[in-house]
XYZ file of C-alpha atoms in Angstrom:
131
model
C 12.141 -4.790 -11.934
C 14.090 -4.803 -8.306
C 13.458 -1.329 -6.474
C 16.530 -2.186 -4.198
C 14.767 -3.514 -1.014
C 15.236 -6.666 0.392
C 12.515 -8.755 1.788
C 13.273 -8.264 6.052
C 12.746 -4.572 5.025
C 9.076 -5.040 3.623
C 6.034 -6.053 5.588
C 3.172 -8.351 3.563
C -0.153 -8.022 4.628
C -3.660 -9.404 3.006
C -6.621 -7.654 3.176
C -8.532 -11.527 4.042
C -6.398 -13.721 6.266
C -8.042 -17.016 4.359
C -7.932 -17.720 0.858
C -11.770 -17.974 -0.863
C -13.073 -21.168 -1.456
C -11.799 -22.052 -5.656
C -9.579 -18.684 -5.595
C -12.236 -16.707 -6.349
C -12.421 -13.030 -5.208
C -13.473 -11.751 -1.770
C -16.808 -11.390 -0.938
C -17.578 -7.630 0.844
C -18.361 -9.767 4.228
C -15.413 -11.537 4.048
C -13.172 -8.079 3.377
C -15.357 -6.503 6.429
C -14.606 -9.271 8.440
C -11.259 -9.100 8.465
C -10.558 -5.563 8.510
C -9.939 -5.355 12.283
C -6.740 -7.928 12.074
C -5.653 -5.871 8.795
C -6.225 -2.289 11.324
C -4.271 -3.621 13.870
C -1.784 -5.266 12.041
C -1.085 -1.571 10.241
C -1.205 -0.106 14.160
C 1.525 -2.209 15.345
C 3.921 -2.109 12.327
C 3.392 1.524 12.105
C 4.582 1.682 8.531
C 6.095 4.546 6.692
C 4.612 3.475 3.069
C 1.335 1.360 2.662
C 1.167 -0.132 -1.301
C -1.918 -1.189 -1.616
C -1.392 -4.053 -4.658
C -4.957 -4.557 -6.331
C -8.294 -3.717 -6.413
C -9.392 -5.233 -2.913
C -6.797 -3.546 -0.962
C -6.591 -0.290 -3.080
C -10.722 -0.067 -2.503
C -9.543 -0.088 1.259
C -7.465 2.593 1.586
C -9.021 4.506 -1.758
C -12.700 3.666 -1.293
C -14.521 4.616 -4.562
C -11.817 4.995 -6.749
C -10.879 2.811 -9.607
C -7.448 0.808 -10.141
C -7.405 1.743 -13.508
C -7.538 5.614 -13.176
C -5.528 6.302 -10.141
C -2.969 3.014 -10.014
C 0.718 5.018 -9.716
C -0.521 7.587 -7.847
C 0.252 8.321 -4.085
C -1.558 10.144 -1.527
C 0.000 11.758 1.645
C -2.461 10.757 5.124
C -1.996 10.533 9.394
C 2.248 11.055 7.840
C 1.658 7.763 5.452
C 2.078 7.733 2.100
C -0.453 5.145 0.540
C 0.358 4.125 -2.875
C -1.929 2.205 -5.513
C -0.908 -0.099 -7.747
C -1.921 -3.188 -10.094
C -1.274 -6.378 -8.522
C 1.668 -8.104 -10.195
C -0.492 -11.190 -10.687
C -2.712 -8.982 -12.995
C 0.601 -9.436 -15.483
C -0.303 -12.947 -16.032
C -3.329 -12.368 -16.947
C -3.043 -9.373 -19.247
C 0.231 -9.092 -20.559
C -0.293 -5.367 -21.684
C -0.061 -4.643 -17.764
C 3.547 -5.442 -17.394
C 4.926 -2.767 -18.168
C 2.499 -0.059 -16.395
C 3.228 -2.472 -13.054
C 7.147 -2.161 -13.365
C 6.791 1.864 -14.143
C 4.577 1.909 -11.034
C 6.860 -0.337 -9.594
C 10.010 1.948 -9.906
C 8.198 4.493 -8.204
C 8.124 3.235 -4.772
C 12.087 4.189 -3.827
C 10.992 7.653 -4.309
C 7.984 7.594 -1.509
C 9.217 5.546 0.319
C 12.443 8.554 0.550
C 9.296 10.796 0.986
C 7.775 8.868 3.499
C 11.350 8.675 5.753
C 11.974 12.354 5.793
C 8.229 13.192 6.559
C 8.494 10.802 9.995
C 11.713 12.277 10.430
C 10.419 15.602 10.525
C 7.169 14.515 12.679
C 10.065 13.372 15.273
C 12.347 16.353 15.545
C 12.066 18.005 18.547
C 10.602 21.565 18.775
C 11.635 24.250 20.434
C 9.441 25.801 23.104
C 8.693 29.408 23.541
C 8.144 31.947 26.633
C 6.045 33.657 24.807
């Protein structure tokens, strides 16, 4: 389903900057380990909307929770709106995930609309008082 952006206006970022050995999932060291380049990668694009696609990167910025129970669902933090979602891979796998992913999908216009008029109230100015 196409939400209308174009590629130059979203940012791709992994949560490990090397792929595991036989494509097979993270291991918690490796995640740890790169977390730093992830941080500052986050600090210098300064982004208005983070969608955290799977359970690696949706256990980074929802530690605890499960993809399953809260994928679709936004949360509001530092003037970010952090989103979690399936990974659209996970469609290839289990075909009865296609459809929650492109509902989930179609969200994103909305928060990311959200997310712009929150920074653009963060940077009006504010008028001072005397008193």
């Amino acid at each position: 389903a196409s939400i209308g952006l174009r590629r130059e206006q979203v940012y791709i970022a992994n949560v490990i900057k090397c792929r595991p050995h036989g494509n097979r999932d993270p291991l918690p060291m490796e995640i740890q380990n790169c977390r730093n380049w992830l941080e500052r990668q986050i600090e210098i694009i300064r982004p208005k909307m983070i969608v955290a696609l799977g359970r690696y990167s949706m256990a980074m910025f929802f530690p605890g929770k499960s993809i399953s129970k809260i994928h679709g669902t936004a949360q509001k933090r530092d003037n970010v709106i952090y989103y979690a979602m399936y990974h659209p891979a996970a469609a290839l796998h289990q075909q009865s995930l296609r459809r929650t992913i492109e509902e989930d999908m179609l969200k994103i216009p909305s928060l990311l609309a959200e997310a712009e008029s929150i920074q653009e109230a963060e940077q009006q100015p504010q008028q001072l008082t005397m008193f």
